[in-house]
XYZ file of N, CA and C in Angstrom:
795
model
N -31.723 -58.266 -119.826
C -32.285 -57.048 -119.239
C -31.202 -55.990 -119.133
N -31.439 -54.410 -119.498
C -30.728 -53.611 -119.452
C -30.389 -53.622 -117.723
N -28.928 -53.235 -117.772
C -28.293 -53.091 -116.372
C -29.113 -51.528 -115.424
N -29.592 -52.202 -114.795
C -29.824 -51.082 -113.681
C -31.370 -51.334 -113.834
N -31.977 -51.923 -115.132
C -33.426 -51.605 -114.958
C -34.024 -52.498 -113.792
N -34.951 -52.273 -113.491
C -35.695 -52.971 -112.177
C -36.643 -54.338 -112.866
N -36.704 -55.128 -112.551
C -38.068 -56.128 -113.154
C -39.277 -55.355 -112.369
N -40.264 -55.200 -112.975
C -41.675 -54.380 -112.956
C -42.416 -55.088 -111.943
N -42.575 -56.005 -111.844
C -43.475 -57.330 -111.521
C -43.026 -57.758 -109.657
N -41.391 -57.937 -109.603
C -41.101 -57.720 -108.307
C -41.013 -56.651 -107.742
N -40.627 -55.606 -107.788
C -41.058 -54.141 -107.839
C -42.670 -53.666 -106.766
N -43.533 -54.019 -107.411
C -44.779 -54.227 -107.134
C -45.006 -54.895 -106.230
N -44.495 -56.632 -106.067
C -44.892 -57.295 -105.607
C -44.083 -57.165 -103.929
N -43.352 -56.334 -103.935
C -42.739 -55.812 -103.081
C -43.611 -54.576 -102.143
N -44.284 -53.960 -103.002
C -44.631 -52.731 -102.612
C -45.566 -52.984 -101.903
N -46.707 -53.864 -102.946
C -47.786 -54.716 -101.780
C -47.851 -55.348 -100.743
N -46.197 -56.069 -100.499
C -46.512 -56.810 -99.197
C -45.976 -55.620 -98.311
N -45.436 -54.660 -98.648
C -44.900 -53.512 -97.879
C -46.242 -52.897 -97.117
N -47.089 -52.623 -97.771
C -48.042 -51.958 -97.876
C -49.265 -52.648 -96.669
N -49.381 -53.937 -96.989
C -49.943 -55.477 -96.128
C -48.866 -54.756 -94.972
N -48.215 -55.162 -94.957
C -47.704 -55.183 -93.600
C -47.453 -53.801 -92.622
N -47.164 -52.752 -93.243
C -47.196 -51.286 -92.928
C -48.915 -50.987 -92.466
N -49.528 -51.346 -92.557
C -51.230 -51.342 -92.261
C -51.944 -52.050 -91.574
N -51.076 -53.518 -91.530
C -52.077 -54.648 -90.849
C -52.756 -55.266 -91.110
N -53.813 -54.704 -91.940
C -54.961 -54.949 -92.651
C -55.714 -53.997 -93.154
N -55.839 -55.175 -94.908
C -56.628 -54.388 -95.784
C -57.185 -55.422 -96.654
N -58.172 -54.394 -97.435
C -59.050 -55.460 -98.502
C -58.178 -54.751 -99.942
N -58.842 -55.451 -100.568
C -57.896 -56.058 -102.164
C -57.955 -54.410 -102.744
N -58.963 -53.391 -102.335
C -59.205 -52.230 -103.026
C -58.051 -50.952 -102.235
N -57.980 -50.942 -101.044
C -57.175 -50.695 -100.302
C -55.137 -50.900 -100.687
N -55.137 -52.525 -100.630
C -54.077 -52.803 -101.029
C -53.683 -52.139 -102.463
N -54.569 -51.933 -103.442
C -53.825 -51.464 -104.839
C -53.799 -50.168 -104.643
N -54.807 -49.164 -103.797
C -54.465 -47.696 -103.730
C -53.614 -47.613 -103.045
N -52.759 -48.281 -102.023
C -51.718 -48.264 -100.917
C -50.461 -48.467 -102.050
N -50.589 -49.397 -102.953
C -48.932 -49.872 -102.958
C -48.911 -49.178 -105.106
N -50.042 -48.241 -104.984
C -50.068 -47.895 -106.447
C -50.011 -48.790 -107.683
N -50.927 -49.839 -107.514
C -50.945 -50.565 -108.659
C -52.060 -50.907 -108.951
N -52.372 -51.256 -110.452
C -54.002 -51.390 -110.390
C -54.847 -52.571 -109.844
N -55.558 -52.449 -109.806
C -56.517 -53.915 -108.934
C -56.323 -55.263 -109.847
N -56.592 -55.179 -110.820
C -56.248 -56.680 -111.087
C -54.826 -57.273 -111.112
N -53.613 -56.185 -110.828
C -52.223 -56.939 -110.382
C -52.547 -57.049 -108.927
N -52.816 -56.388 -108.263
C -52.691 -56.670 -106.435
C -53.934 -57.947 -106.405
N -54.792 -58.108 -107.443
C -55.812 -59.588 -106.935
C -54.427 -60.740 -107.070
N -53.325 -60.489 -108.204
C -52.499 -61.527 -108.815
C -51.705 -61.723 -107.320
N -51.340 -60.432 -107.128
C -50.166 -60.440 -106.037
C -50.841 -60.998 -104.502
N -51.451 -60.598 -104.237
C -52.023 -61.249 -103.341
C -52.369 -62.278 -103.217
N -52.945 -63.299 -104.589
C -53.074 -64.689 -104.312
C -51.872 -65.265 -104.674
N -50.654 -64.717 -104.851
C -49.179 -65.340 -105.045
C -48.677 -64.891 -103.490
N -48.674 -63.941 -102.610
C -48.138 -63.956 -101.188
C -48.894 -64.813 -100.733
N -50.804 -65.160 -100.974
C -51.630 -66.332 -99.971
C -50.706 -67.425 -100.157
N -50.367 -67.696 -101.242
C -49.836 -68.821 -101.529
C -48.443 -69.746 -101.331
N -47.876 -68.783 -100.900
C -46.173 -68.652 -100.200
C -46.252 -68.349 -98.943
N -47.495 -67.865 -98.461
C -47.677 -68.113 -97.014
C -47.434 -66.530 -96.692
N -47.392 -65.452 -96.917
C -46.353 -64.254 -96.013
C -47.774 -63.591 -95.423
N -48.785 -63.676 -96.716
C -50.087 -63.219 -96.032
C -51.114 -64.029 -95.571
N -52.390 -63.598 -95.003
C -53.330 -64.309 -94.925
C -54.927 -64.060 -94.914
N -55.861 -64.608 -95.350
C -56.974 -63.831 -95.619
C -58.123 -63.919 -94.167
N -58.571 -62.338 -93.442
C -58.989 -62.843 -92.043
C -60.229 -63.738 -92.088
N -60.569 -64.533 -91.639
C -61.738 -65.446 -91.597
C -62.955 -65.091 -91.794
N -63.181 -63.910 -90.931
C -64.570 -63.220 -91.094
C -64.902 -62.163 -91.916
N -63.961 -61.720 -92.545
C -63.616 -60.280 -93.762
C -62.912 -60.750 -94.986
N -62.995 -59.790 -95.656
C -62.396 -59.795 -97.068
C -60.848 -58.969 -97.084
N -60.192 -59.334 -95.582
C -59.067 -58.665 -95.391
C -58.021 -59.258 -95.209
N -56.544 -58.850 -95.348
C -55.561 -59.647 -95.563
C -54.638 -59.090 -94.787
N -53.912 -59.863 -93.974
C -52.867 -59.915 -93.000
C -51.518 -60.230 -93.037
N -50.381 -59.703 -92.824
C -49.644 -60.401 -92.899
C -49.193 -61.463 -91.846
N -48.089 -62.634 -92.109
C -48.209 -63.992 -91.290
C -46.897 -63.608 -90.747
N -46.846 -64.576 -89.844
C -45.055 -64.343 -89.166
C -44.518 -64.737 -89.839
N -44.391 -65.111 -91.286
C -43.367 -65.417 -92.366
C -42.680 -64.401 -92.455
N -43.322 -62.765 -92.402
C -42.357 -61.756 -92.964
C -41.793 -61.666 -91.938
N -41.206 -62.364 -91.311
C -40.297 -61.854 -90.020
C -38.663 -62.913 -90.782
N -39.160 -63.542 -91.812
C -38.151 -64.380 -92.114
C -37.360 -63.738 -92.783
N -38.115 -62.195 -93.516
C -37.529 -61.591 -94.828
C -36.511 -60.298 -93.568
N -36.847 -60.480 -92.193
C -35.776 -59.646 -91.614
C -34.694 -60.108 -90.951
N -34.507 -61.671 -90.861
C -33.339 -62.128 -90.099
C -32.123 -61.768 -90.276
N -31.901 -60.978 -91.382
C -30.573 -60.784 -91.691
C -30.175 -59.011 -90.465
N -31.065 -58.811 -90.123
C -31.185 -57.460 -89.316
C -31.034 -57.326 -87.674
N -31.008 -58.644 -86.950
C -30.879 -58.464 -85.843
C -29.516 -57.847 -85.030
N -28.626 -57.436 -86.062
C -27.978 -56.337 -85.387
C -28.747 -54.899 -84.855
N -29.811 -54.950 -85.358
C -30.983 -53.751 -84.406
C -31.368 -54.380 -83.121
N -31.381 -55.775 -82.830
C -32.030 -56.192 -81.826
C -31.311 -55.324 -80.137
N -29.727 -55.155 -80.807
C -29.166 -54.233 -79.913
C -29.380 -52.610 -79.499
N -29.849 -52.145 -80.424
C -30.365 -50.415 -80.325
C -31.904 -50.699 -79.900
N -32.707 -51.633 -80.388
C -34.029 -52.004 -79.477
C -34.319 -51.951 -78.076
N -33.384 -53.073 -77.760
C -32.861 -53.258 -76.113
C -32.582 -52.043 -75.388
N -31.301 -51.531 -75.868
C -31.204 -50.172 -75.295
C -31.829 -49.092 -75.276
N -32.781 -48.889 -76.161
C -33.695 -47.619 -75.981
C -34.530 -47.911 -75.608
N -35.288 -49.034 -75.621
C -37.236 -48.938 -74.500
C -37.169 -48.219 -73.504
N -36.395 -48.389 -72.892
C -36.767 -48.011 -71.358
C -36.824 -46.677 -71.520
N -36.022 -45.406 -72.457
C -36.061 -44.191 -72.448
C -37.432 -43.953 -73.421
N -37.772 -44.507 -74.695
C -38.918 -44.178 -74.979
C -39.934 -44.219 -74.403
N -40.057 -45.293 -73.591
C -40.897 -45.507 -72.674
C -41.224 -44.663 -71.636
N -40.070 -44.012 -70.987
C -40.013 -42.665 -69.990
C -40.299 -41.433 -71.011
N -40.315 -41.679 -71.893
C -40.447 -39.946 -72.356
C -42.072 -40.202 -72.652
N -42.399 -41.327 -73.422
C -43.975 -41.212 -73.909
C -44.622 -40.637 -72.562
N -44.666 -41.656 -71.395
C -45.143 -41.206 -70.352
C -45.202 -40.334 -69.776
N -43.906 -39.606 -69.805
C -43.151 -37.909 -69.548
C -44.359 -36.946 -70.477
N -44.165 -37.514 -71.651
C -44.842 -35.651 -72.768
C -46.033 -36.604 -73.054
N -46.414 -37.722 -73.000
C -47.323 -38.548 -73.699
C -47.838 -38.282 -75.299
N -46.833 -37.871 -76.273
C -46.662 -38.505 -77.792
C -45.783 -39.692 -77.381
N -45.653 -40.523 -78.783
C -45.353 -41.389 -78.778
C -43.830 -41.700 -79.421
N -43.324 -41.884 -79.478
C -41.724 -42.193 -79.933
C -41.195 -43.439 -80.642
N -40.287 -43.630 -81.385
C -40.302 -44.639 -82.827
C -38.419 -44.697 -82.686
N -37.713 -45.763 -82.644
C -36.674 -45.839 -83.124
C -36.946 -46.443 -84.216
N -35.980 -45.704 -85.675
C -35.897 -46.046 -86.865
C -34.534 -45.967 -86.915
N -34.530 -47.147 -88.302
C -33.420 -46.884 -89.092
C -33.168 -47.191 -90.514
N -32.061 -47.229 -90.805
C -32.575 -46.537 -92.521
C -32.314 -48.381 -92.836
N -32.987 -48.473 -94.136
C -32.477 -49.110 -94.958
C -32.769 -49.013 -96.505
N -31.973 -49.316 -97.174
C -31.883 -48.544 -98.642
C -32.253 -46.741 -98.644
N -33.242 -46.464 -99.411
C -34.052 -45.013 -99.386
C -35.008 -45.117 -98.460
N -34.764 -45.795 -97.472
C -36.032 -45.608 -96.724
C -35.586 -45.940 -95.181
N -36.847 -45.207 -94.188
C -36.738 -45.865 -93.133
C -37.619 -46.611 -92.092
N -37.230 -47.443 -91.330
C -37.879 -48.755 -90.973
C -37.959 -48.794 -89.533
N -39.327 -48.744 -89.110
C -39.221 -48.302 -87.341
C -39.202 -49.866 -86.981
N -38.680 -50.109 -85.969
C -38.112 -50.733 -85.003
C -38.582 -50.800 -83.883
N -39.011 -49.943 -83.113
C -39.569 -50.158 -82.171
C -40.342 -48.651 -82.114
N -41.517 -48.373 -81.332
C -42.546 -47.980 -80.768
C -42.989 -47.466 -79.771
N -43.479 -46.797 -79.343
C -44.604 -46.706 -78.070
C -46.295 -46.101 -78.115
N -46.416 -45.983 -79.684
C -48.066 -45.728 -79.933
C -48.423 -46.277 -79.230
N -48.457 -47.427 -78.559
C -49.525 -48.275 -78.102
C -50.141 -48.068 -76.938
N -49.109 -47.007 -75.818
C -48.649 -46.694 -74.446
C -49.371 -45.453 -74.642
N -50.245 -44.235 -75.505
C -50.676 -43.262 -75.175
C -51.396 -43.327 -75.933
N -52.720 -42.703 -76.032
C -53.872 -42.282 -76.424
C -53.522 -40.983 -77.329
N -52.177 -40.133 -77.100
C -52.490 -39.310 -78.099
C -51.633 -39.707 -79.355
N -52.281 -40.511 -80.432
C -51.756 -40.897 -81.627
C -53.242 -41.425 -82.384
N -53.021 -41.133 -83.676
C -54.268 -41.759 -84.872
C -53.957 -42.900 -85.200
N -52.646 -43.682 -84.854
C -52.383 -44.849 -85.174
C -51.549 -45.619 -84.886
N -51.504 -46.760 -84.586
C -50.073 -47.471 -83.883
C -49.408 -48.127 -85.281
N -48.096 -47.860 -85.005
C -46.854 -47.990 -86.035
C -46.225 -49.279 -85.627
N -46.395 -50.239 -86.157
C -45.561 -51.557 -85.954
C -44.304 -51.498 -86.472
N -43.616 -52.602 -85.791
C -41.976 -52.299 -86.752
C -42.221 -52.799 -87.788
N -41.528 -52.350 -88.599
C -41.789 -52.648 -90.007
C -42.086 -51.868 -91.019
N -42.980 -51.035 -90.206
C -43.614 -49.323 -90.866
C -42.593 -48.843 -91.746
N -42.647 -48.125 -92.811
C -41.812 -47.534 -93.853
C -42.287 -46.311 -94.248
N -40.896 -45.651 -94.224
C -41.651 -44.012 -94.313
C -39.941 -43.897 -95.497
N -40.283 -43.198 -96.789
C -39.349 -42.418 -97.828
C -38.362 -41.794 -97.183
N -36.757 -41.881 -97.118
C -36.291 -41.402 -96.415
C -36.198 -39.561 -96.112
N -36.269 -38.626 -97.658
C -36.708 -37.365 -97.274
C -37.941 -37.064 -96.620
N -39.020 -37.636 -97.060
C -40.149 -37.886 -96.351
C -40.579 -37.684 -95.404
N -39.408 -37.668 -93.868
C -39.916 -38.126 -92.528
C -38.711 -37.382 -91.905
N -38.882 -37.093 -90.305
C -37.867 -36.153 -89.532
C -36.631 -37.155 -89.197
N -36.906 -38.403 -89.172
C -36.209 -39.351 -89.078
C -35.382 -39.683 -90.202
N -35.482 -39.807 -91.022
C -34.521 -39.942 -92.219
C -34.050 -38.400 -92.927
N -34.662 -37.286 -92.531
C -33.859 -36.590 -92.507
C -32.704 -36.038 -91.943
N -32.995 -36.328 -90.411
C -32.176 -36.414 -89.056
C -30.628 -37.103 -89.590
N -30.888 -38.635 -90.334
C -30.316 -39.818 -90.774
C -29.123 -39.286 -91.615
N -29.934 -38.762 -92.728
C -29.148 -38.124 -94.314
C -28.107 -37.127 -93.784
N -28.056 -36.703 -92.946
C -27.509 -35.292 -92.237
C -26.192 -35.634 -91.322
N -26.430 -36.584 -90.554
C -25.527 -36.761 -90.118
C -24.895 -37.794 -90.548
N -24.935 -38.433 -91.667
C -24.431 -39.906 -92.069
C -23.330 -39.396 -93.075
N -22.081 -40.583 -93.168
C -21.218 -39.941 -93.734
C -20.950 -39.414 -95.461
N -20.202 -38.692 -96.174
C -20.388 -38.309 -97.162
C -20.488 -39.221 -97.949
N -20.062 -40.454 -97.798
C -20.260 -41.448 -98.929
C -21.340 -42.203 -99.092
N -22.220 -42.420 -97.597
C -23.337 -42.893 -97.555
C -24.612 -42.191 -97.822
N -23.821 -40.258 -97.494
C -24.998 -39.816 -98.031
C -25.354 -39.686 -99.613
N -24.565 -39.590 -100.270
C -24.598 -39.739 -101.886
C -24.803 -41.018 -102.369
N -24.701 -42.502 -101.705
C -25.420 -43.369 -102.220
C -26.962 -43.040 -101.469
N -27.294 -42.582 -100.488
C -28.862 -42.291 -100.373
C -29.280 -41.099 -101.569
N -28.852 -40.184 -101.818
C -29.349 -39.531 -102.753
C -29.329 -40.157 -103.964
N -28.487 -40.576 -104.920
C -28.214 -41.318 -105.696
C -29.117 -42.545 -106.513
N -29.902 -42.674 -104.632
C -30.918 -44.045 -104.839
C -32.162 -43.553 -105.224
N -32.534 -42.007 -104.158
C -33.510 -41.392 -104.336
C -33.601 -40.799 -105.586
N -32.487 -39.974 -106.421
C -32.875 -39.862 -107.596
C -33.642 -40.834 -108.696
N -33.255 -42.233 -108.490
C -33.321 -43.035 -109.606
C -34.465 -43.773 -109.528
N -35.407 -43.129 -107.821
C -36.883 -43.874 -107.912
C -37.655 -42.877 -107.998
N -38.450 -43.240 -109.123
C -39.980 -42.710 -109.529
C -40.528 -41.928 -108.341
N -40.714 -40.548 -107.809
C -42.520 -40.528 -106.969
C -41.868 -40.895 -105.587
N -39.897 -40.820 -105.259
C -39.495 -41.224 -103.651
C -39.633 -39.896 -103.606
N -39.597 -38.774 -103.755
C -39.660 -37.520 -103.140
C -39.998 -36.125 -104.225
N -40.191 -35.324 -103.703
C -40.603 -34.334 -105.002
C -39.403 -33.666 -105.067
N -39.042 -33.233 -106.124
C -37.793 -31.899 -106.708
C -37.286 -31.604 -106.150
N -38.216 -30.441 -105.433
C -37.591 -29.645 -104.344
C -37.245 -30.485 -103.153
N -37.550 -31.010 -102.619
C -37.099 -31.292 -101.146
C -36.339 -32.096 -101.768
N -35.670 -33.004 -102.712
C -34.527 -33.696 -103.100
C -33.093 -32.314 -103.774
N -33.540 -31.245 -103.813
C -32.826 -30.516 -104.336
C -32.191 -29.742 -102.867
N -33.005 -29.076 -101.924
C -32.727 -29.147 -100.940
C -31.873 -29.643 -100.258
N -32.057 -31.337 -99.939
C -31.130 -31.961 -99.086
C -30.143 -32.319 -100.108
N -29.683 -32.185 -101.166
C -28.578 -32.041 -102.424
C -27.615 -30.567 -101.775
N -28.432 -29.680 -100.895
C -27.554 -28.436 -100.653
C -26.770 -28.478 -99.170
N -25.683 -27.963 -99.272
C -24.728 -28.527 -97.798
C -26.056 -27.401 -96.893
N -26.430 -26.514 -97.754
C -26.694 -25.660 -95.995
C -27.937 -26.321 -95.209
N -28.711 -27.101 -96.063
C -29.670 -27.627 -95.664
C -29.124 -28.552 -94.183
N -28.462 -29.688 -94.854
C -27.536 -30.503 -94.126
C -26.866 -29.933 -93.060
N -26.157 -28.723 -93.336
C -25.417 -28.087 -92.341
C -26.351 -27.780 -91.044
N -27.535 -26.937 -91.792
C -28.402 -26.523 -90.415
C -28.737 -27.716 -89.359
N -28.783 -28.546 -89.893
C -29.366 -29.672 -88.716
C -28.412 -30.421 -88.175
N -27.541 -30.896 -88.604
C -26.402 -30.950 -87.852
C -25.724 -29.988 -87.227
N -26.270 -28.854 -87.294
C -25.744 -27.502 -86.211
C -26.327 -28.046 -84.969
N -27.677 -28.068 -85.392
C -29.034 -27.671 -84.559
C -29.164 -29.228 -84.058
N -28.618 -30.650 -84.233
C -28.612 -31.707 -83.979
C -29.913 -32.342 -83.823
N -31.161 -31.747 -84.800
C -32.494 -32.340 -85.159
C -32.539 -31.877 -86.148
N -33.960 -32.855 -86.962
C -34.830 -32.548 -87.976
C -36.212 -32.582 -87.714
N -36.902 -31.936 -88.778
C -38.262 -31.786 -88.113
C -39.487 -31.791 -89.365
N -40.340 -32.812 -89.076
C -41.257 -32.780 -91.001
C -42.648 -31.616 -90.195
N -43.003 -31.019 -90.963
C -43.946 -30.092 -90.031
C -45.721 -31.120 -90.244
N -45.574 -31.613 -91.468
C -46.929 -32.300 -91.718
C -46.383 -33.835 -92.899
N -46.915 -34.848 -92.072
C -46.411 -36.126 -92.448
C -47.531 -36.987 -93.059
N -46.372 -36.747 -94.549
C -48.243 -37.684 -95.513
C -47.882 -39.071 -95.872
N -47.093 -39.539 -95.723
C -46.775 -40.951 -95.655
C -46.921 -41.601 -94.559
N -48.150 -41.370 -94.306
C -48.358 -42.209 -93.082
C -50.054 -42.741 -93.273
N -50.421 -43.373 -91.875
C -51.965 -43.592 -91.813
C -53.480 -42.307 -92.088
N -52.509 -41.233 -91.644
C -53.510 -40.164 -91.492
C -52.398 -38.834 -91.806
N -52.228 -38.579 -93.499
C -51.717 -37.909 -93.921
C -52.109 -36.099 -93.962
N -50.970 -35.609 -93.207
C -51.310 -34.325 -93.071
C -51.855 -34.114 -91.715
N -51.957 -34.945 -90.986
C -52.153 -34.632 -89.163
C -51.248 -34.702 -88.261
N -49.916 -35.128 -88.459
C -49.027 -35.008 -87.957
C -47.661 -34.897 -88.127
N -46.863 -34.263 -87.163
C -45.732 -34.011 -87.112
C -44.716 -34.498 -86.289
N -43.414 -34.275 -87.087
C -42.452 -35.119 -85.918
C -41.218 -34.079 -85.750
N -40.292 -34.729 -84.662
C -39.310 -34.194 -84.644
C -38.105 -35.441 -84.679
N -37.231 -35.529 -84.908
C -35.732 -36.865 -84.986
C -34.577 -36.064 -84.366
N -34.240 -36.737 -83.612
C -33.078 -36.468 -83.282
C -31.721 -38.245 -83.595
N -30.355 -37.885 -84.119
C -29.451 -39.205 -84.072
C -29.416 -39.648 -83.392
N -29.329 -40.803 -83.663
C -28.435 -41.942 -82.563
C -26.952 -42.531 -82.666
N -26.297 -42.594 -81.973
C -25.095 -42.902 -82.571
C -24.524 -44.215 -81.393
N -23.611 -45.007 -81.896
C -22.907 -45.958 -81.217
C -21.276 -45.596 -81.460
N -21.116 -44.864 -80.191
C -20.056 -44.490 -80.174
C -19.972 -43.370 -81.688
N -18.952 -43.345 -83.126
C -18.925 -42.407 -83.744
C -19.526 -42.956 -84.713
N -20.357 -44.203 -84.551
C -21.432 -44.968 -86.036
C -22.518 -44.318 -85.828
N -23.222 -44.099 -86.662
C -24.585 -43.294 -87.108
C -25.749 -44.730 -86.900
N -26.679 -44.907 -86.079
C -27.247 -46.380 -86.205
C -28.349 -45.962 -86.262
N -29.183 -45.094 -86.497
C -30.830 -44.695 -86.469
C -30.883 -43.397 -85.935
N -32.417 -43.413 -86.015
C -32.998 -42.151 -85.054
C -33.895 -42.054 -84.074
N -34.062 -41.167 -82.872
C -35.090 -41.553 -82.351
C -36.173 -40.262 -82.537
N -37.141 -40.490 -82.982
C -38.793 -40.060 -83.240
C -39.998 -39.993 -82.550
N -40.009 -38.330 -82.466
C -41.135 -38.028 -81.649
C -42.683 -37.705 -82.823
N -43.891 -38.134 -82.888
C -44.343 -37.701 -83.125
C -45.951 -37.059 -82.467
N -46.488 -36.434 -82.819
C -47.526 -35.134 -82.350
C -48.424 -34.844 -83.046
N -49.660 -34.253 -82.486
C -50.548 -33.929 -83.736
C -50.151 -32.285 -84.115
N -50.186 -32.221 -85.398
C -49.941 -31.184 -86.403
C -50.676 -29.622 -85.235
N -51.615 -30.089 -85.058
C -52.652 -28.781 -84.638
C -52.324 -28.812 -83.443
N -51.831 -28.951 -82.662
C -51.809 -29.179 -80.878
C -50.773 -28.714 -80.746
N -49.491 -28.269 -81.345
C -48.594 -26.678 -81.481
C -47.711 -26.134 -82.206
N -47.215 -25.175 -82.674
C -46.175 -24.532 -83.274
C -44.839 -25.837 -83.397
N -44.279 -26.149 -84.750
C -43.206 -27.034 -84.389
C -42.195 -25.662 -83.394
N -41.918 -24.569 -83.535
C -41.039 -24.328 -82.542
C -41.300 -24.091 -81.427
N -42.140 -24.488 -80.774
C -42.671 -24.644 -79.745
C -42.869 -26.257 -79.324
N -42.677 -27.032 -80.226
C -42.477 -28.413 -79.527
C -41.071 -28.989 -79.765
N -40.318 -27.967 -80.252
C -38.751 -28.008 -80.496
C -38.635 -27.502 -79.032
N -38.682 -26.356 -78.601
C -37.752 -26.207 -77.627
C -39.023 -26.471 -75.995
N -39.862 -27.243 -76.281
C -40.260 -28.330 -75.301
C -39.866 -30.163 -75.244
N -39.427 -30.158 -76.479
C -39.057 -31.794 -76.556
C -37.390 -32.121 -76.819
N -37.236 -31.290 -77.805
C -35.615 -31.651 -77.971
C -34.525 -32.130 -77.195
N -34.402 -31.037 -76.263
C -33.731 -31.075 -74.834
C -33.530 -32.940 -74.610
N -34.961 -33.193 -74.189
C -35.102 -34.554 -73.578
C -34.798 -35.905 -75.009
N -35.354 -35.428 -75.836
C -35.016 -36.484 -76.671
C -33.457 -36.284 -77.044
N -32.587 -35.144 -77.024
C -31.202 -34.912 -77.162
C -30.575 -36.187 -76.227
N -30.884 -35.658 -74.671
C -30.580 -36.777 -73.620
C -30.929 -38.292 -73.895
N -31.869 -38.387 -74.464
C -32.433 -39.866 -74.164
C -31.587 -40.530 -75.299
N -31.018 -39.836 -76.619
C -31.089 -40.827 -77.875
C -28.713 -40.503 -77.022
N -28.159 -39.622 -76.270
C -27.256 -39.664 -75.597
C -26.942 -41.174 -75.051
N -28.008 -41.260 -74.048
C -27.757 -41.747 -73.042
C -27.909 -43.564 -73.560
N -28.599 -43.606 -75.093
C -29.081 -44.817 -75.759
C -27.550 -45.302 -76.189
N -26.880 -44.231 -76.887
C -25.339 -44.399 -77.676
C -24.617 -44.724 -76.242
N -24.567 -44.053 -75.089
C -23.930 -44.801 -74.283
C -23.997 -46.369 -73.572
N -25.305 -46.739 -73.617
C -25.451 -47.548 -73.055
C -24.988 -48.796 -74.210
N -25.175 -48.493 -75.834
C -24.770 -49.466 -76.548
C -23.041 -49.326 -76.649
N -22.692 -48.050 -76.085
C -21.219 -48.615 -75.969
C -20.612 -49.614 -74.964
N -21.106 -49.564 -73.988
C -21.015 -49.932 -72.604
C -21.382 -51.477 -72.402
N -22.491 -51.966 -73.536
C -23.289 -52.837 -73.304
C -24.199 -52.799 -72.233
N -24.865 -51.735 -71.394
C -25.329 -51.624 -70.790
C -26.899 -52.179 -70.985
N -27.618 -52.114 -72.153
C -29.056 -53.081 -72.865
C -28.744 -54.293 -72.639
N -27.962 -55.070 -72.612
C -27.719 -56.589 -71.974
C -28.076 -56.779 -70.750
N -27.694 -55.738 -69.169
C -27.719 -55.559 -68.399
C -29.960 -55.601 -67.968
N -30.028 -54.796 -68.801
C -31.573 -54.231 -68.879
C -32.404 -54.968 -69.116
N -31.873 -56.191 -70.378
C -32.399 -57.277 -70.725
C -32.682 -58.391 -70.054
């Protein structure tokens, strides 16, 4: 195989269980419009995850779940289990505070991977985001937040990666965050902000804002507010939310310096 090319087949078979698990549940027609492949590979792929166990088919539907197997494909990650710990308690105070809901993410490869949550805690959201959820890293306020403040070498292997996948982002907004001023502005301004978010459950209804997280001078995620699109002006939920999420994703980097989330735990 030529160096660098991808095998086609895992590729896919990747995308689908991404897709299974980013959703919860879906039927076989669902799964191939989710993970872009045609229906008779996602019937293949799907009875090769039934069969290895990661998914499962629900009893009373023609729908498929994923199993606590995929929790096996994250063990190598519980160095998050520490930025988890330390931030609930502030997401938790802010959902309740503004009642949107809030997401620590963090990147991995071109993409990023929420971690923890609080959809579940307010009524104003179209959908609850499990960890696991995957959003393109230009894509989302959170991985833009990410790209911006992360260092020059890490940010050119994220671009680097994003160039070389198919359909991870369009032109422009990869040409964009390719420009320092783009980068510059938000690290002025110490947020990012997607105004309408289509990689998600309900594309084009909502918006977010990210602000960093840091451990001590390491870059370790972001924390994520999101809102419905129509309910206000992003600069108007910039200079109603920022402030507090500035403090909260602060007060998160201190407490993981401190070890203070052990304490909490």
């Amino acid at each position: 195989m030529e160096r660098g090319v991808p095998i086609r087949s895992i590729s896919r078979c990747m995308s689908v269980l991404q897709a299974i698990n980013r959703h919860g549940s879906l039927s076989l027609m669902e799964i191939a419009q989710a993970a872009k492949v045609p229906y008779p590979t996602a019937c293949r792929i799907v009875q090769t995850l039934l069969h290895e166990g990661f998914i499962e088919r629900e009893p009373d539907r023609k729908r498929y779940r994923p199993t606590v197997l995929v929790l096996s494909l994250a063990n190598g990650f519980q160095v998050h289990d520490r930025l988890i710990q330390a931030s609930r308690r502030y997401i938790v105070d802010l959902t309740y505070k503004h009642n949107w809901p809030l997401s620590v993410v963090t990147r991995v490869g071109q993409t990023m991977v929420v971690r923890d949550s609080t959809h579940a805690l307010t009524s104003r959201t179209f959908s609850n985001y499990y960890p696991g959820f995957t959003l393109p890293i230009l894509e989302c306020a959170s991985g833009r937040a990410y790209i911006a403040h992360a260092g020059g070498e890490e940010r050119e292997t994220i671009l680097n990666g994003v160039r070389t996948l198919p359909g991870a982002t369009d032109p422009q907004t990869l040409t964009l965050f390719e420009s320092e001023v783009v980068l510059n502005e938000i690290r002025r301004d110490g947020y990012a902000t997607k105004g309408r978010n289509f990689h998600n459950a309900t594309p084009g209804r909502t918006a977010s804002i990210a602000v960093p997280i840091f451990d001590q001078d390491e870059l370790v995620g972001a924390l994520t507010m999101v809102f419905f699109a129509s309910a206000m002006k992003m600069s108007e939920a910039v200079d109603r939310y920022v402030p507090d999420m500035k403090a909260a994703a602060e007060r998160i980097g201190l407490d993981l310096a401190s070890g203070m989330h052990r304490i909490a735990a």
